[in-house]
Amino acid sequence: GENVEQHPSTLSVQEGDSAVIKCTYSDSASNYFPWYKQELGKRPQLIIDIRSNVGEKKDQRIAVTLNKTAKHFSLHITETQPEDSAVYFCAASILGGNKLVFGAGTILRVKS
Amino acid sequence: NAGVTQTPKFQVLKTGQSMTLQCAQDMNHNSMYWYRQDPGMGLRLIYYSASEGTTDKGEVPNGYNVSRLNKREFSLRLESAAPSQTSVYFCAGSTGVTDTQYFGPGTRLTVL
């Protein structure tokens, strides 16, 4: 079936450094790729998304890139801060199924 | 506006007991989803409803049933709870599959 692989499973960075999380997907018809952030004990919340007609999207310190040929997309966080510490999930839409498939998540720790 | 709400927040069941998790949204979402979240496994889709009057199975539907009572409400029922169903359950809603999914606060379920 359709799946999304996410790497790394954990990532530790020093405050001020950049963090990159990568995902690959299997359904070539996928056209929507959101990223969610989940703080400890809280609900997941959307932080950025990208659609298949766009190669890159930025929102302040956060950016997402998409390579449809290789079927992978990445989240980039620059100038990391302690409040960026959380679990990050990528997801891909499954066309014709009206649903998303999520990656297993990345635990990001920003050390101050 | 309350957004997406879930009840109860916590629940402890004994093996074989049944219960219904309630979800409601006041965001006029067409689509609603039920996920379970287990450590290291991300968010796995149990059932979803693309629109009022329709429901479909997700990745892990066994042991669960759902009802889309109306546009606002989408309930998840465990007919005979098993320890393997110990998890955190999230309900979510969105306008469509390529739109932001808004998550409820979650229900932490323990089956003894």
Short mmCIF file of C-alpha atoms in Angstrom, two decimals:
data_model
loop_
_atom_site.label_atom_id
_atom_site.label_comp_id
_atom_site.label_asym_id
_atom_site.label_seq_id
_atom_site.Cartn_x
_atom_site.Cartn_y
_atom_site.Cartn_z
CA GLY A 1 0.00 0.00 0.00
CA GLU A 2 0.94 3.64 0.09
CA ASN A 3 3.54 4.63 2.65
CA VAL A 4 5.70 7.54 3.73
CA GLU A 5 9.17 7.01 5.16
CA GLN A 6 10.67 9.68 7.40
CA HIS A 7 14.30 10.16 8.50
CA PRO A 8 15.90 10.59 10.91
CA SER A 9 13.79 9.29 13.78
CA THR A 10 15.65 11.55 16.22
CA LEU A 11 17.71 14.67 15.61
CA SER A 12 19.71 16.73 18.10
CA VAL A 13 21.08 20.14 17.10
CA GLN A 14 22.70 23.04 18.87
CA GLU A 15 20.64 26.19 19.20
CA GLY A 16 21.18 28.36 16.13
CA ASP A 17 22.06 25.45 13.85
CA SER A 18 19.85 24.20 11.02
CA ALA A 19 17.76 21.02 11.06
CA VAL A 20 16.67 18.97 8.06
CA ILE A 21 14.08 16.18 8.05
CA LYS A 22 13.48 14.09 4.94
CA CYS A 23 10.51 12.07 3.73
CA THR A 24 9.92 9.80 0.75
CA TYR A 25 6.54 8.69 -0.54
CA SER A 26 5.39 5.86 -2.77
CA ASP A 27 2.21 7.12 -4.49
CA SER A 28 3.19 9.01 -7.64
CA ALA A 29 -0.28 10.60 -7.67
CA SER A 30 0.27 12.35 -4.32
CA ASN A 31 -0.09 16.11 -4.73
CA TYR A 32 -0.24 17.57 -1.22
CA PHE A 33 2.52 17.35 1.41
CA PRO A 34 1.92 18.91 4.85
CA TRP A 35 4.21 19.03 7.87
CA TYR A 36 2.87 18.90 11.40
CA LYS A 37 4.52 19.78 14.70
CA GLN A 38 3.49 18.09 17.92
CA GLU A 39 4.70 19.37 21.27
CA LEU A 40 4.74 17.02 24.23
CA GLY A 41 1.21 16.17 25.34
CA LYS A 42 -0.38 18.39 22.69
CA ARG A 43 -2.23 17.85 19.43
CA PRO A 44 -0.43 17.94 16.03
CA GLN A 45 -0.59 21.33 14.33
CA LEU A 46 0.17 22.24 10.73
CA ILE A 47 3.34 24.33 10.32
CA ILE A 48 3.77 24.37 6.55
CA ASP A 49 2.55 22.54 3.47
CA ILE A 50 3.44 22.30 -0.21
CA ARG A 51 1.55 21.26 -3.30
CA SER A 52 2.91 19.38 -6.28
CA ASN A 53 2.98 22.39 -8.59
CA VAL A 54 5.54 24.12 -6.35
CA GLY A 55 9.16 23.14 -5.72
CA GLU A 56 9.85 25.18 -2.59
CA LYS A 57 7.93 27.17 -0.01
CA LYS A 58 9.23 29.33 2.85
CA ASP A 59 7.67 30.78 5.98
CA GLN A 60 10.17 32.71 8.10
CA ARG A 61 12.64 30.12 9.50
CA ILE A 62 10.84 27.15 7.99
CA ALA A 63 11.05 25.91 4.41
CA VAL A 64 9.89 22.83 2.56
CA THR A 65 11.28 21.49 -0.72
CA LEU A 66 9.67 18.95 -3.02
CA ASN A 67 11.26 16.73 -5.66
CA LYS A 68 8.43 14.97 -7.47
CA THR A 69 10.72 13.02 -9.76
CA ALA A 70 12.52 11.42 -6.83
CA LYS A 71 9.33 11.36 -4.73
CA HIS A 72 10.84 13.02 -1.72
CA PHE A 73 10.30 16.22 0.25
CA SER A 74 12.17 17.84 3.11
CA LEU A 75 11.61 20.24 6.00
CA HIS A 76 14.32 22.79 6.73
CA ILE A 77 14.43 24.78 9.97
CA THR A 78 17.07 27.48 10.20
CA GLU A 79 18.39 29.25 13.32
CA THR A 80 16.80 26.65 15.58
CA GLN A 81 15.50 27.70 18.98
CA PRO A 82 14.64 25.64 22.08
CA GLU A 83 10.93 26.09 21.33
CA ASP A 84 11.46 24.18 18.07
CA SER A 85 11.95 21.03 20.17
CA ALA A 86 9.00 18.75 19.30
CA VAL A 87 8.00 15.79 17.15
CA TYR A 88 7.61 16.60 13.47
CA PHE A 89 5.47 14.54 11.10
CA CYS A 90 5.40 14.63 7.33
CA ALA A 91 2.41 13.39 5.33
CA ALA A 92 1.34 12.83 1.75
CA SER A 93 -2.12 12.84 0.21
CA ILE A 94 -3.43 9.67 -1.36
CA LEU A 95 -5.34 10.70 -4.43
CA GLY A 96 -8.67 9.00 -4.84
CA GLY A 97 -8.66 8.07 -1.17
CA ASN A 98 -9.41 11.44 0.40
CA LYS A 99 -6.81 10.80 3.08
CA LEU A 100 -3.27 11.46 4.25
CA VAL A 101 -0.56 8.95 5.10
CA PHE A 102 1.82 10.10 7.83
CA GLY A 103 5.47 9.37 8.40
CA ALA A 104 6.56 7.86 11.72
CA GLY A 105 7.81 11.18 13.05
CA THR A 106 11.13 12.84 13.97
CA ILE A 107 11.96 13.89 17.52
CA LEU A 108 13.88 17.17 17.26
CA ARG A 109 15.86 18.33 20.30
CA VAL A 110 17.42 21.76 20.25
CA LYS A 111 20.16 22.09 22.87
CA SER A 112 20.84 25.52 24.35
CA ASN B 1 -15.51 28.69 18.18
CA ALA B 2 -14.44 25.49 19.93
CA GLY B 3 -12.74 23.99 16.83
CA VAL B 4 -12.45 20.19 17.08
CA THR B 5 -13.44 18.72 20.44
CA GLN B 6 -13.18 15.17 21.78
CA THR B 7 -14.61 13.39 24.78
CA PRO B 8 -13.49 11.85 27.02
CA LYS B 9 -9.90 13.04 27.60
CA PHE B 10 -8.92 9.88 29.46
CA GLN B 11 -10.47 6.44 29.73
CA VAL B 12 -9.52 3.13 31.32
CA LEU B 13 -11.32 0.00 30.14
CA LYS B 14 -11.12 -3.66 30.96
CA THR B 15 -10.62 -6.18 28.17
CA GLY B 16 -13.94 -6.91 26.48
CA GLN B 17 -15.66 -3.68 27.50
CA SER B 18 -17.10 -1.36 24.87
CA MET B 19 -17.06 2.39 24.56
CA THR B 20 -17.61 5.24 22.12
CA LEU B 21 -15.23 8.15 21.58
CA GLN B 22 -17.02 11.32 20.56
CA CYS B 23 -15.74 13.99 18.19
CA ALA B 24 -17.42 17.22 17.15
CA GLN B 25 -16.34 20.21 15.06
CA ASP B 26 -17.80 23.65 14.47
CA MET B 27 -15.50 24.53 11.55
CA ASN B 28 -17.87 23.36 8.80
CA HIS B 29 -15.47 20.59 7.79
CA ASN B 30 -16.62 18.17 5.11
CA SER B 31 -14.05 15.51 5.99
CA MET B 32 -13.38 13.97 9.39
CA TYR B 33 -10.78 11.42 10.48
CA TRP B 34 -9.90 9.13 13.37
CA TYR B 35 -6.23 8.34 14.04
CA ARG B 36 -4.40 6.39 16.68
CA GLN B 37 -0.93 7.37 17.85
CA ASP B 38 1.46 4.82 19.29
CA PRO B 39 5.10 5.50 20.25
CA GLY B 40 7.39 5.38 17.22
CA MET B 41 4.56 4.72 14.77
CA GLY B 42 3.26 8.14 13.95
CA LEU B 43 -0.40 8.75 13.24
CA ARG B 44 -2.24 5.80 11.71
CA LEU B 45 -5.63 6.31 10.11
CA ILE B 46 -8.39 4.13 11.54
CA TYR B 47 -11.46 5.37 9.63
CA TYR B 48 -12.42 8.51 7.81
CA SER B 49 -15.48 10.23 6.41
CA ALA B 50 -14.86 12.22 3.24
CA SER B 51 -18.32 13.78 3.46
CA GLU B 52 -21.50 13.52 5.48
CA GLY B 53 -23.08 10.12 4.92
CA THR B 54 -19.90 8.30 3.87
CA THR B 55 -17.28 6.38 5.83
CA ASP B 56 -14.23 4.41 4.71
CA LYS B 57 -11.59 2.22 6.29
CA GLY B 58 -8.09 3.49 6.86
CA GLU B 59 -4.88 1.58 7.59
CA VAL B 60 -5.93 -0.04 10.89
CA PRO B 61 -9.75 -0.46 11.02
CA ASN B 62 -9.98 -3.86 12.72
CA GLY B 63 -11.77 -3.73 16.07
CA TYR B 64 -13.38 -0.35 15.41
CA ASN B 65 -16.57 1.07 13.94
CA VAL B 66 -17.55 4.64 13.14
CA SER B 67 -20.64 6.74 12.66
CA ARG B 68 -20.87 10.08 10.89
CA LEU B 69 -23.94 11.23 12.78
CA ASN B 70 -24.20 14.54 10.91
CA LYS B 71 -21.76 17.02 9.42
CA ARG B 72 -20.50 18.07 12.87
CA GLU B 73 -20.09 14.73 14.64
CA PHE B 74 -18.00 11.63 13.97
CA SER B 75 -17.83 8.90 16.62
CA LEU B 76 -15.50 5.93 17.03
CA ARG B 77 -16.71 2.77 18.75
CA LEU B 78 -14.72 -0.06 20.27
CA GLU B 79 -17.08 -3.02 20.55
CA SER B 80 -14.82 -5.31 22.59
CA ALA B 81 -11.69 -3.54 23.77
CA ALA B 82 -8.32 -5.31 23.68
CA PRO B 83 -4.99 -4.32 25.29
CA SER B 84 -3.60 -3.72 21.76
CA GLN B 85 -6.03 -0.81 21.48
CA THR B 86 -4.25 1.07 24.25
CA SER B 87 -3.27 4.28 22.50
CA VAL B 88 -3.90 7.99 22.10
CA TYR B 89 -6.77 8.66 19.73
CA PHE B 90 -7.05 11.85 17.72
CA CYS B 91 -9.99 13.10 15.72
CA ALA B 92 -9.35 15.60 12.92
CA GLY B 93 -11.37 17.57 10.43
CA SER B 94 -10.66 19.37 7.19
CA THR B 95 -12.47 21.04 4.32
CA GLY B 96 -10.93 18.50 1.93
CA VAL B 97 -7.97 16.11 1.73
CA THR B 98 -5.63 18.80 0.41
CA ASP B 99 -6.58 21.26 3.12
CA THR B 100 -5.28 21.69 6.64
CA GLN B 101 -6.36 19.00 9.06
CA TYR B 102 -7.29 20.39 12.46
CA PHE B 103 -6.84 17.95 15.29
CA GLY B 104 -8.78 17.56 18.50
CA PRO B 105 -7.00 17.40 21.88
CA GLY B 106 -6.89 13.59 21.91
CA THR B 107 -8.22 10.78 24.10
CA ARG B 108 -5.76 8.67 26.07
CA LEU B 109 -7.21 5.15 26.27
CA THR B 110 -5.81 2.35 28.40
CA VAL B 111 -7.18 -1.19 28.09
CA LEU B 112 -6.26 -3.50 30.96
#
